[in-house]
Amino acid sequence: MAEDEQQRRVCRTCGETFPYPGHNSLATRSICERCVAIPEEAARVMRILRRRVDQLTREVEKLRGENSE
């Protein structure tokens, strides 16, 4: 992949996808531009809760798949 080519990344804090690198963007490889401004203490809690929600979502989808068989 060329160095100037943009990639779609997933923000560790909010879970949204964002282009990286963005022109004049404050986004990092793992945090989108919106979440860069969030204080670290709040961002840490958001990351923990997002991971838990993702985990529960996968478990529910797995259970739905087992029940449909």
mmCIF file with all atom_site columns, N, CA and C in Angstrom:
data_model
loop_
_atom_site.group_PDB
_atom_site.id
_atom_site.type_symbol
_atom_site.label_atom_id
_atom_site.label_alt_id
_atom_site.label_comp_id
_atom_site.label_asym_id
_atom_site.label_entity_id
_atom_site.label_seq_id
_atom_site.pdbx_PDB_ins_code
_atom_site.Cartn_x
_atom_site.Cartn_y
_atom_site.Cartn_z
_atom_site.occupancy
_atom_site.B_iso_or_equiv
_atom_site.pdbx_formal_charge
_atom_site.auth_seq_id
_atom_site.auth_comp_id
_atom_site.auth_asym_id
_atom_site.auth_atom_id
_atom_site.pdbx_PDB_model_num
ATOM 1   N N  . MET A 1 1  ? 0.843   -1.169  0.000  1.00 0.00 ? 1  MET A N  1
ATOM 2   C CA . MET A 1 1  ? 0.000   0.000   0.000  1.00 0.00 ? 1  MET A CA 1
ATOM 3   C C  . MET A 1 1  ? 0.890   1.234   0.000  1.00 0.00 ? 1  MET A C  1
ATOM 4   N N  . ALA A 1 2  ? 0.530   2.245   -0.758 1.00 0.00 ? 2  ALA A N  1
ATOM 5   C CA . ALA A 1 2  ? 1.305   3.476   -0.826 1.00 0.00 ? 2  ALA A CA 1
ATOM 6   C C  . ALA A 1 2  ? 1.182   4.243   0.484  1.00 0.00 ? 2  ALA A C  1
ATOM 7   N N  . GLU A 1 3  ? 2.231   4.981   0.831  1.00 0.00 ? 3  GLU A N  1
ATOM 8   C CA . GLU A 1 3  ? 2.227   5.712   2.096  1.00 0.00 ? 3  GLU A CA 1
ATOM 9   C C  . GLU A 1 3  ? 1.172   6.800   2.140  1.00 0.00 ? 3  GLU A C  1
ATOM 10  N N  . ASP A 1 4  ? 0.828   7.402   0.995  1.00 0.00 ? 4  ASP A N  1
ATOM 11  C CA . ASP A 1 4  ? -0.143  8.490   0.989  1.00 0.00 ? 4  ASP A CA 1
ATOM 12  C C  . ASP A 1 4  ? -1.585  7.989   0.910  1.00 0.00 ? 4  ASP A C  1
ATOM 13  N N  . GLU A 1 5  ? -1.773  6.701   0.900  1.00 0.00 ? 5  GLU A N  1
ATOM 14  C CA . GLU A 1 5  ? -3.100  6.114   0.801  1.00 0.00 ? 5  GLU A CA 1
ATOM 15  C C  . GLU A 1 5  ? -3.774  6.079   2.172  1.00 0.00 ? 5  GLU A C  1
ATOM 16  N N  . GLN A 1 6  ? -5.059  6.470   2.211  1.00 0.00 ? 6  GLN A N  1
ATOM 17  C CA . GLN A 1 6  ? -5.787  6.465   3.475  1.00 0.00 ? 6  GLN A CA 1
ATOM 18  C C  . GLN A 1 6  ? -6.303  5.073   3.801  1.00 0.00 ? 6  GLN A C  1
ATOM 19  N N  . GLN A 1 7  ? -6.382  4.795   5.074  1.00 0.00 ? 7  GLN A N  1
ATOM 20  C CA . GLN A 1 7  ? -6.943  3.541   5.564  1.00 0.00 ? 7  GLN A CA 1
ATOM 21  C C  . GLN A 1 7  ? -8.162  3.866   6.412  1.00 0.00 ? 7  GLN A C  1
ATOM 22  N N  . ARG A 1 8  ? -9.064  2.902   6.539  1.00 0.00 ? 8  ARG A N  1
ATOM 23  C CA . ARG A 1 8  ? -10.188 3.050   7.460  1.00 0.00 ? 8  ARG A CA 1
ATOM 24  C C  . ARG A 1 8  ? -9.755  2.411   8.768  1.00 0.00 ? 8  ARG A C  1
ATOM 25  N N  . ARG A 1 9  ? -9.825  3.164   9.833  1.00 0.00 ? 9  ARG A N  1
ATOM 26  C CA . ARG A 1 9  ? -9.456  2.681   11.159 1.00 0.00 ? 9  ARG A CA 1
ATOM 27  C C  . ARG A 1 9  ? -10.688 2.678   12.042 1.00 0.00 ? 9  ARG A C  1
ATOM 28  N N  . VAL A 1 10 ? -10.641 1.923   13.128 1.00 0.00 ? 10 VAL A N  1
ATOM 29  C CA . VAL A 1 10 ? -11.719 1.893   14.111 1.00 0.00 ? 10 VAL A CA 1
ATOM 30  C C  . VAL A 1 10 ? -11.198 2.548   15.378 1.00 0.00 ? 10 VAL A C  1
ATOM 31  N N  . CYS A 1 11 ? -11.922 3.541   15.852 1.00 0.00 ? 11 CYS A N  1
ATOM 32  C CA . CYS A 1 11 ? -11.527 4.269   17.057 1.00 0.00 ? 11 CYS A CA 1
ATOM 33  C C  . CYS A 1 11 ? -11.662 3.359   18.272 1.00 0.00 ? 11 CYS A C  1
ATOM 34  N N  . ARG A 1 12 ? -10.621 3.291   19.087 1.00 0.00 ? 12 ARG A N  1
ATOM 35  C CA . ARG A 1 12 ? -10.653 2.466   20.298 1.00 0.00 ? 12 ARG A CA 1
ATOM 36  C C  . ARG A 1 12 ? -11.612 3.026   21.332 1.00 0.00 ? 12 ARG A C  1
ATOM 37  N N  . THR A 1 13 ? -11.881 4.327   21.285 1.00 0.00 ? 13 THR A N  1
ATOM 38  C CA . THR A 1 13 ? -12.727 4.950   22.294 1.00 0.00 ? 13 THR A CA 1
ATOM 39  C C  . THR A 1 13 ? -14.206 4.828   21.962 1.00 0.00 ? 13 THR A C  1
ATOM 40  N N  . CYS A 1 14 ? -14.601 5.226   20.739 1.00 0.00 ? 14 CYS A N  1
ATOM 41  C CA . CYS A 1 14 ? -16.027 5.237   20.404 1.00 0.00 ? 14 CYS A CA 1
ATOM 42  C C  . CYS A 1 14 ? -16.449 4.102   19.478 1.00 0.00 ? 14 CYS A C  1
ATOM 43  N N  . GLY A 1 15 ? -15.494 3.447   18.824 1.00 0.00 ? 15 GLY A N  1
ATOM 44  C CA . GLY A 1 15 ? -15.819 2.330   17.945 1.00 0.00 ? 15 GLY A CA 1
ATOM 45  C C  . GLY A 1 15 ? -16.195 2.718   16.527 1.00 0.00 ? 15 GLY A C  1
ATOM 46  N N  . GLU A 1 16 ? -16.216 4.001   16.209 1.00 0.00 ? 16 GLU A N  1
ATOM 47  C CA . GLU A 1 16 ? -16.551 4.453   14.860 1.00 0.00 ? 16 GLU A CA 1
ATOM 48  C C  . GLU A 1 16 ? -15.349 4.295   13.934 1.00 0.00 ? 16 GLU A C  1
ATOM 49  N N  . THR A 1 17 ? -15.633 4.128   12.641 1.00 0.00 ? 17 THR A N  1
ATOM 50  C CA . THR A 1 17 ? -14.536 4.073   11.676 1.00 0.00 ? 17 THR A CA 1
ATOM 51  C C  . THR A 1 17 ? -14.201 5.490   11.234 1.00 0.00 ? 17 THR A C  1
ATOM 52  N N  . PHE A 1 18 ? -12.926 5.701   10.903 1.00 0.00 ? 18 PHE A N  1
ATOM 53  C CA . PHE A 1 18 ? -12.484 7.015   10.455 1.00 0.00 ? 18 PHE A CA 1
ATOM 54  C C  . PHE A 1 18 ? -11.317 6.844   9.496  1.00 0.00 ? 18 PHE A C  1
ATOM 55  N N  . PRO A 1 19 ? -11.140 7.821   8.582  1.00 0.00 ? 19 PRO A N  1
ATOM 56  C CA . PRO A 1 19 ? -10.017 7.732   7.651  1.00 0.00 ? 19 PRO A CA 1
ATOM 57  C C  . PRO A 1 19 ? -8.718  8.118   8.353  1.00 0.00 ? 19 PRO A C  1
ATOM 58  N N  . TYR A 1 20 ? -7.679  7.361   8.105  1.00 0.00 ? 20 TYR A N  1
ATOM 59  C CA . TYR A 1 20 ? -6.373  7.684   8.681  1.00 0.00 ? 20 TYR A CA 1
ATOM 60  C C  . TYR A 1 20 ? -5.309  7.436   7.642  1.00 0.00 ? 20 TYR A C  1
ATOM 61  N N  . PRO A 1 21 ? -4.367  8.282   7.422  1.00 0.00 ? 21 PRO A N  1
ATOM 62  C CA . PRO A 1 21 ? -4.265  9.610   8.034  1.00 0.00 ? 21 PRO A CA 1
ATOM 63  C C  . PRO A 1 21 ? -5.161  10.605  7.316  1.00 0.00 ? 21 PRO A C  1
ATOM 64  N N  . GLY A 1 22 ? -5.759  11.506  8.063  1.00 0.00 ? 22 GLY A N  1
ATOM 65  C CA . GLY A 1 22 ? -6.598  12.552  7.488  1.00 0.00 ? 22 GLY A CA 1
ATOM 66  C C  . GLY A 1 22 ? -5.797  13.831  7.324  1.00 0.00 ? 22 GLY A C  1
ATOM 67  N N  . HIS A 1 23 ? -6.087  14.575  6.289  1.00 0.00 ? 23 HIS A N  1
ATOM 68  C CA . HIS A 1 23 ? -5.373  15.828  6.033  1.00 0.00 ? 23 HIS A CA 1
ATOM 69  C C  . HIS A 1 23 ? -5.680  16.824  7.150  1.00 0.00 ? 23 HIS A C  1
ATOM 70  N N  . ASN A 1 24 ? -4.658  17.335  7.810  1.00 0.00 ? 24 ASN A N  1
ATOM 71  C CA . ASN A 1 24 ? -4.788  18.289  8.922  1.00 0.00 ? 24 ASN A CA 1
ATOM 72  C C  . ASN A 1 24 ? -5.673  17.748  10.040 1.00 0.00 ? 24 ASN A C  1
ATOM 73  N N  . SER A 1 25 ? -5.658  16.465  10.258 1.00 0.00 ? 25 SER A N  1
ATOM 74  C CA . SER A 1 25 ? -6.480  15.825  11.283 1.00 0.00 ? 25 SER A CA 1
ATOM 75  C C  . SER A 1 25 ? -5.654  15.576  12.537 1.00 0.00 ? 25 SER A C  1
ATOM 76  N N  . LEU A 1 26 ? -6.309  15.665  13.688 1.00 0.00 ? 26 LEU A N  1
ATOM 77  C CA . LEU A 1 26 ? -5.657  15.363  14.960 1.00 0.00 ? 26 LEU A CA 1
ATOM 78  C C  . LEU A 1 26 ? -5.742  13.880  15.304 1.00 0.00 ? 26 LEU A C  1
ATOM 79  N N  . ALA A 1 27 ? -6.423  13.113  14.464 1.00 0.00 ? 27 ALA A N  1
ATOM 80  C CA . ALA A 1 27 ? -6.615  11.686  14.736 1.00 0.00 ? 27 ALA A CA 1
ATOM 81  C C  . ALA A 1 27 ? -5.277  10.952  14.781 1.00 0.00 ? 27 ALA A C  1
ATOM 82  N N  . THR A 1 28 ? -5.223  9.951   15.650 1.00 0.00 ? 28 THR A N  1
ATOM 83  C CA . THR A 1 28 ? -4.055  9.081   15.724 1.00 0.00 ? 28 THR A CA 1
ATOM 84  C C  . THR A 1 28 ? -4.415  7.756   15.064 1.00 0.00 ? 28 THR A C  1
ATOM 85  N N  . ARG A 1 29 ? -3.501  6.802   15.085 1.00 0.00 ? 29 ARG A N  1
ATOM 86  C CA . ARG A 1 29 ? -3.805  5.502   14.470 1.00 0.00 ? 29 ARG A CA 1
ATOM 87  C C  . ARG A 1 29 ? -4.948  4.790   15.174 1.00 0.00 ? 29 ARG A C  1
ATOM 88  N N  . SER A 1 30 ? -5.159  5.069   16.457 1.00 0.00 ? 30 SER A N  1
ATOM 89  C CA . SER A 1 30 ? -6.164  4.315   17.206 1.00 0.00 ? 30 SER A CA 1
ATOM 90  C C  . SER A 1 30 ? -7.294  5.167   17.773 1.00 0.00 ? 30 SER A C  1
ATOM 91  N N  . ILE A 1 31 ? -7.226  6.489   17.627 1.00 0.00 ? 31 ILE A N  1
ATOM 92  C CA . ILE A 1 31 ? -8.257  7.362   18.194 1.00 0.00 ? 31 ILE A CA 1
ATOM 93  C C  . ILE A 1 31 ? -8.692  8.371   17.139 1.00 0.00 ? 31 ILE A C  1
ATOM 94  N N  . CYS A 1 32 ? -10.016 8.487   16.940 1.00 0.00 ? 32 CYS A N  1
ATOM 95  C CA . CYS A 1 32 ? -10.537 9.414   15.937 1.00 0.00 ? 32 CYS A CA 1
ATOM 96  C C  . CYS A 1 32 ? -10.396 10.861  16.418 1.00 0.00 ? 32 CYS A C  1
ATOM 97  N N  . GLU A 1 33 ? -10.617 11.769  15.492 1.00 0.00 ? 33 GLU A N  1
ATOM 98  C CA . GLU A 1 33 ? -10.434 13.189  15.789 1.00 0.00 ? 33 GLU A CA 1
ATOM 99  C C  . GLU A 1 33 ? -11.398 13.676  16.872 1.00 0.00 ? 33 GLU A C  1
ATOM 100 N N  . ARG A 1 34 ? -12.622 13.142  16.905 1.00 0.00 ? 34 ARG A N  1
ATOM 101 C CA . ARG A 1 34 ? -13.587 13.564  17.934 1.00 0.00 ? 34 ARG A CA 1
ATOM 102 C C  . ARG A 1 34 ? -13.133 13.152  19.319 1.00 0.00 ? 34 ARG A C  1
ATOM 103 N N  . CYS A 1 35 ? -12.564 11.967  19.439 1.00 0.00 ? 35 CYS A N  1
ATOM 104 C CA . CYS A 1 35 ? -12.218 11.426  20.757 1.00 0.00 ? 35 CYS A CA 1
ATOM 105 C C  . CYS A 1 35 ? -10.874 11.915  21.284 1.00 0.00 ? 35 CYS A C  1
ATOM 106 N N  . VAL A 1 36 ? -10.063 12.524  20.434 1.00 0.00 ? 36 VAL A N  1
ATOM 107 C CA . VAL A 1 36 ? -8.769  13.036  20.886 1.00 0.00 ? 36 VAL A CA 1
ATOM 108 C C  . VAL A 1 36 ? -8.967  14.077  21.984 1.00 0.00 ? 36 VAL A C  1
ATOM 109 N N  . ALA A 1 37 ? -10.041 14.856  21.904 1.00 0.00 ? 37 ALA A N  1
ATOM 110 C CA . ALA A 1 37 ? -10.286 15.940  22.852 1.00 0.00 ? 37 ALA A CA 1
ATOM 111 C C  . ALA A 1 37 ? -10.886 15.462  24.175 1.00 0.00 ? 37 ALA A C  1
ATOM 112 N N  . ILE A 1 38 ? -11.287 14.204  24.267 1.00 0.00 ? 38 ILE A N  1
ATOM 113 C CA . ILE A 1 38 ? -11.897 13.688  25.498 1.00 0.00 ? 38 ILE A CA 1
ATOM 114 C C  . ILE A 1 38 ? -10.808 13.499  26.547 1.00 0.00 ? 38 ILE A C  1
ATOM 115 N N  . PRO A 1 39 ? -11.060 13.962  27.784 1.00 0.00 ? 39 PRO A N  1
ATOM 116 C CA . PRO A 1 39 ? -10.061 13.754  28.848 1.00 0.00 ? 39 PRO A CA 1
ATOM 117 C C  . PRO A 1 39 ? -9.750  12.266  29.020 1.00 0.00 ? 39 PRO A C  1
ATOM 118 N N  . GLU A 1 40 ? -8.504  11.954  29.337 1.00 0.00 ? 40 GLU A N  1
ATOM 119 C CA . GLU A 1 40 ? -8.036  10.566  29.399 1.00 0.00 ? 40 GLU A CA 1
ATOM 120 C C  . GLU A 1 40 ? -8.861  9.711   30.357 1.00 0.00 ? 40 GLU A C  1
ATOM 121 N N  . GLU A 1 41 ? -9.256  10.265  31.500 1.00 0.00 ? 41 GLU A N  1
ATOM 122 C CA . GLU A 1 41 ? -10.038 9.483   32.468 1.00 0.00 ? 41 GLU A CA 1
ATOM 123 C C  . GLU A 1 41 ? -11.372 9.048   31.864 1.00 0.00 ? 41 GLU A C  1
ATOM 124 N N  . ALA A 1 42 ? -12.044 9.956   31.173 1.00 0.00 ? 42 ALA A N  1
ATOM 125 C CA . ALA A 1 42 ? -13.327 9.633   30.545 1.00 0.00 ? 42 ALA A CA 1
ATOM 126 C C  . ALA A 1 42 ? -13.126 8.686   29.366 1.00 0.00 ? 42 ALA A C  1
ATOM 127 N N  . ALA A 1 43 ? -12.074 8.913   28.588 1.00 0.00 ? 43 ALA A N  1
ATOM 128 C CA . ALA A 1 43 ? -11.801 8.050   27.434 1.00 0.00 ? 43 ALA A CA 1
ATOM 129 C C  . ALA A 1 43 ? -11.524 6.620   27.888 1.00 0.00 ? 43 ALA A C  1
ATOM 130 N N  . ARG A 1 44 ? -10.825 6.476   29.004 1.00 0.00 ? 44 ARG A N  1
ATOM 131 C CA . ARG A 1 44 ? -10.527 5.134   29.530 1.00 0.00 ? 44 ARG A CA 1
ATOM 132 C C  . ARG A 1 44 ? -11.818 4.398   29.877 1.00 0.00 ? 44 ARG A C  1
ATOM 133 N N  . VAL A 1 45 ? -12.742 5.079   30.545 1.00 0.00 ? 45 VAL A N  1
ATOM 134 C CA . VAL A 1 45 ? -14.027 4.465   30.895 1.00 0.00 ? 45 VAL A CA 1
ATOM 135 C C  . VAL A 1 45 ? -14.801 4.113   29.630 1.00 0.00 ? 45 VAL A C  1
ATOM 136 N N  . MET A 1 46 ? -14.799 5.011   28.648 1.00 0.00 ? 46 MET A N  1
ATOM 137 C CA . MET A 1 46 ? -15.500 4.737   27.389 1.00 0.00 ? 46 MET A CA 1
ATOM 138 C C  . MET A 1 46 ? -14.927 3.519   26.686 1.00 0.00 ? 46 MET A C  1
ATOM 139 N N  . ARG A 1 47 ? -13.598 3.358   26.690 1.00 0.00 ? 47 ARG A N  1
ATOM 140 C CA . ARG A 1 47 ? -12.974 2.188   26.051 1.00 0.00 ? 47 ARG A CA 1
ATOM 141 C C  . ARG A 1 47 ? -13.407 0.898   26.745 1.00 0.00 ? 47 ARG A C  1
ATOM 142 N N  . ILE A 1 48 ? -13.422 0.919   28.072 1.00 0.00 ? 48 ILE A N  1
ATOM 143 C CA . ILE A 1 48 ? -13.828 -0.268  28.833 1.00 0.00 ? 48 ILE A CA 1
ATOM 144 C C  . ILE A 1 48 ? -15.276 -0.624  28.521 1.00 0.00 ? 48 ILE A C  1
ATOM 145 N N  . LEU A 1 49 ? -16.158 0.372   28.553 1.00 0.00 ? 49 LEU A N  1
ATOM 146 C CA . LEU A 1 49 ? -17.577 0.116   28.302 1.00 0.00 ? 49 LEU A CA 1
ATOM 147 C C  . LEU A 1 49 ? -17.825 -0.329  26.863 1.00 0.00 ? 49 LEU A C  1
ATOM 148 N N  . ARG A 1 50 ? -17.109 0.266   25.898 1.00 0.00 ? 50 ARG A N  1
ATOM 149 C CA . ARG A 1 50 ? -17.289 -0.136  24.499 1.00 0.00 ? 50 ARG A CA 1
ATOM 150 C C  . ARG A 1 50 ? -16.878 -1.584  24.292 1.00 0.00 ? 50 ARG A C  1
ATOM 151 N N  . ARG A 1 51 ? -15.759 -1.982  24.901 1.00 0.00 ? 51 ARG A N  1
ATOM 152 C CA . ARG A 1 51 ? -15.323 -3.386  24.778 1.00 0.00 ? 51 ARG A CA 1
ATOM 153 C C  . ARG A 1 51 ? -16.359 -4.326  25.381 1.00 0.00 ? 51 ARG A C  1
ATOM 154 N N  . ARG A 1 52 ? -16.935 -3.945  26.505 1.00 0.00 ? 52 ARG A N  1
ATOM 155 C CA . ARG A 1 52 ? -17.937 -4.795  27.153 1.00 0.00 ? 52 ARG A CA 1
ATOM 156 C C  . ARG A 1 52 ? -19.197 -4.895  26.294 1.00 0.00 ? 52 ARG A C  1
ATOM 157 N N  . VAL A 1 53 ? -19.634 -3.785  25.736 1.00 0.00 ? 53 VAL A N  1
ATOM 158 C CA . VAL A 1 53 ? -20.808 -3.799  24.858 1.00 0.00 ? 53 VAL A CA 1
ATOM 159 C C  . VAL A 1 53 ? -20.537 -4.674  23.638 1.00 0.00 ? 53 VAL A C  1
ATOM 160 N N  . ASP A 1 54 ? -19.345 -4.549  23.054 1.00 0.00 ? 54 ASP A N  1
ATOM 161 C CA . ASP A 1 54 ? -18.983 -5.392  21.908 1.00 0.00 ? 54 ASP A CA 1
ATOM 162 C C  . ASP A 1 54 ? -19.014 -6.869  22.288 1.00 0.00 ? 54 ASP A C  1
ATOM 163 N N  . GLN A 1 55 ? -18.491 -7.190  23.464 1.00 0.00 ? 55 GLN A N  1
ATOM 164 C CA . GLN A 1 55 ? -18.477 -8.579  23.927 1.00 0.00 ? 55 GLN A CA 1
ATOM 165 C C  . GLN A 1 55 ? -19.900 -9.103  24.108 1.00 0.00 ? 55 GLN A C  1
ATOM 166 N N  . LEU A 1 56 ? -20.759 -8.315  24.744 1.00 0.00 ? 56 LEU A N  1
ATOM 167 C CA . LEU A 1 56 ? -22.141 -8.740  24.956 1.00 0.00 ? 56 LEU A CA 1
ATOM 168 C C  . LEU A 1 56 ? -22.891 -8.877  23.632 1.00 0.00 ? 56 LEU A C  1
ATOM 169 N N  . THR A 1 57 ? -22.620 -7.994  22.693 1.00 0.00 ? 57 THR A N  1
ATOM 170 C CA . THR A 1 57 ? -23.253 -8.075  21.376 1.00 0.00 ? 57 THR A CA 1
ATOM 171 C C  . THR A 1 57 ? -22.875 -9.374  20.678 1.00 0.00 ? 57 THR A C  1
ATOM 172 N N  . ARG A 1 58 ? -21.596 -9.734  20.736 1.00 0.00 ? 58 ARG A N  1
ATOM 173 C CA . ARG A 1 58 ? -21.156 -11.003 20.124 1.00 0.00 ? 58 ARG A CA 1
ATOM 174 C C  . ARG A 1 58 ? -21.833 -12.193 20.800 1.00 0.00 ? 58 ARG A C  1
ATOM 175 N N  . GLU A 1 59 ? -21.963 -12.158 22.130 1.00 0.00 ? 59 GLU A N  1
ATOM 176 C CA . GLU A 1 59 ? -22.605 -13.264 22.840 1.00 0.00 ? 59 GLU A CA 1
ATOM 177 C C  . GLU A 1 59 ? -24.067 -13.399 22.446 1.00 0.00 ? 59 GLU A C  1
ATOM 178 N N  . VAL A 1 60 ? -24.776 -12.273 22.335 1.00 0.00 ? 60 VAL A N  1
ATOM 179 C CA . VAL A 1 60 ? -26.188 -12.309 21.938 1.00 0.00 ? 60 VAL A CA 1
ATOM 180 C C  . VAL A 1 60 ? -26.318 -12.861 20.522 1.00 0.00 ? 60 VAL A C  1
ATOM 181 N N  . GLU A 1 61 ? -25.462 -12.404 19.607 1.00 0.00 ? 61 GLU A N  1
ATOM 182 C CA . GLU A 1 61 ? -25.515 -12.904 18.229 1.00 0.00 ? 61 GLU A CA 1
ATOM 183 C C  . GLU A 1 61 ? -25.221 -14.396 18.173 1.00 0.00 ? 61 GLU A C  1
ATOM 184 N N  . LYS A 1 62 ? -24.297 -14.856 18.998 1.00 0.00 ? 62 LYS A N  1
ATOM 185 C CA . LYS A 1 62 ? -23.978 -16.281 19.049 1.00 0.00 ? 62 LYS A CA 1
ATOM 186 C C  . LYS A 1 62 ? -25.183 -17.080 19.551 1.00 0.00 ? 62 LYS A C  1
ATOM 187 N N  . LEU A 1 63 ? -25.835 -16.583 20.586 1.00 0.00 ? 63 LEU A N  1
ATOM 188 C CA . LEU A 1 63 ? -27.008 -17.271 21.125 1.00 0.00 ? 63 LEU A CA 1
ATOM 189 C C  . LEU A 1 63 ? -28.157 -17.277 20.121 1.00 0.00 ? 63 LEU A C  1
ATOM 190 N N  . ARG A 1 64 ? -28.339 -16.202 19.394 1.00 0.00 ? 64 ARG A N  1
ATOM 191 C CA . ARG A 1 64 ? -29.382 -16.162 18.363 1.00 0.00 ? 64 ARG A CA 1
ATOM 192 C C  . ARG A 1 64 ? -29.103 -17.197 17.286 1.00 0.00 ? 64 ARG A C  1
ATOM 193 N N  . GLY A 1 65 ? -27.841 -17.344 16.917 1.00 0.00 ? 65 GLY A N  1
ATOM 194 C CA . GLY A 1 65 ? -27.457 -18.331 15.906 1.00 0.00 ? 65 GLY A CA 1
ATOM 195 C C  . GLY A 1 65 ? -27.718 -19.745 16.377 1.00 0.00 ? 65 GLY A C  1
ATOM 196 N N  . GLU A 1 66 ? -27.486 -20.016 17.652 1.00 0.00 ? 66 GLU A N  1
ATOM 197 C CA . GLU A 1 66 ? -27.728 -21.351 18.198 1.00 0.00 ? 66 GLU A CA 1
ATOM 198 C C  . GLU A 1 66 ? -29.214 -21.657 18.250 1.00 0.00 ? 66 GLU A C  1
ATOM 199 N N  . ASN A 1 67 ? -30.038 -20.654 18.546 1.00 0.00 ? 67 ASN A N  1
ATOM 200 C CA . ASN A 1 67 ? -31.480 -20.863 18.656 1.00 0.00 ? 67 ASN A CA 1
ATOM 201 C C  . ASN A 1 67 ? -32.156 -21.012 17.300 1.00 0.00 ? 67 ASN A C  1
ATOM 202 N N  . SER A 1 68 ? -31.559 -20.495 16.244 1.00 0.00 ? 68 SER A N  1
ATOM 203 C CA . SER A 1 68 ? -32.192 -20.573 14.925 1.00 0.00 ? 68 SER A CA 1
ATOM 204 C C  . SER A 1 68 ? -31.942 -21.915 14.245 1.00 0.00 ? 68 SER A C  1
ATOM 205 N N  . GLU A 1 69 ? -31.073 -22.723 14.797 1.00 0.00 ? 69 GLU A N  1
ATOM 206 C CA . GLU A 1 69 ? -30.752 -24.020 14.182 1.00 0.00 ? 69 GLU A CA 1
ATOM 207 C C  . GLU A 1 69 ? -31.788 -25.057 14.435 1.00 0.00 ? 69 GLU A C  1
#
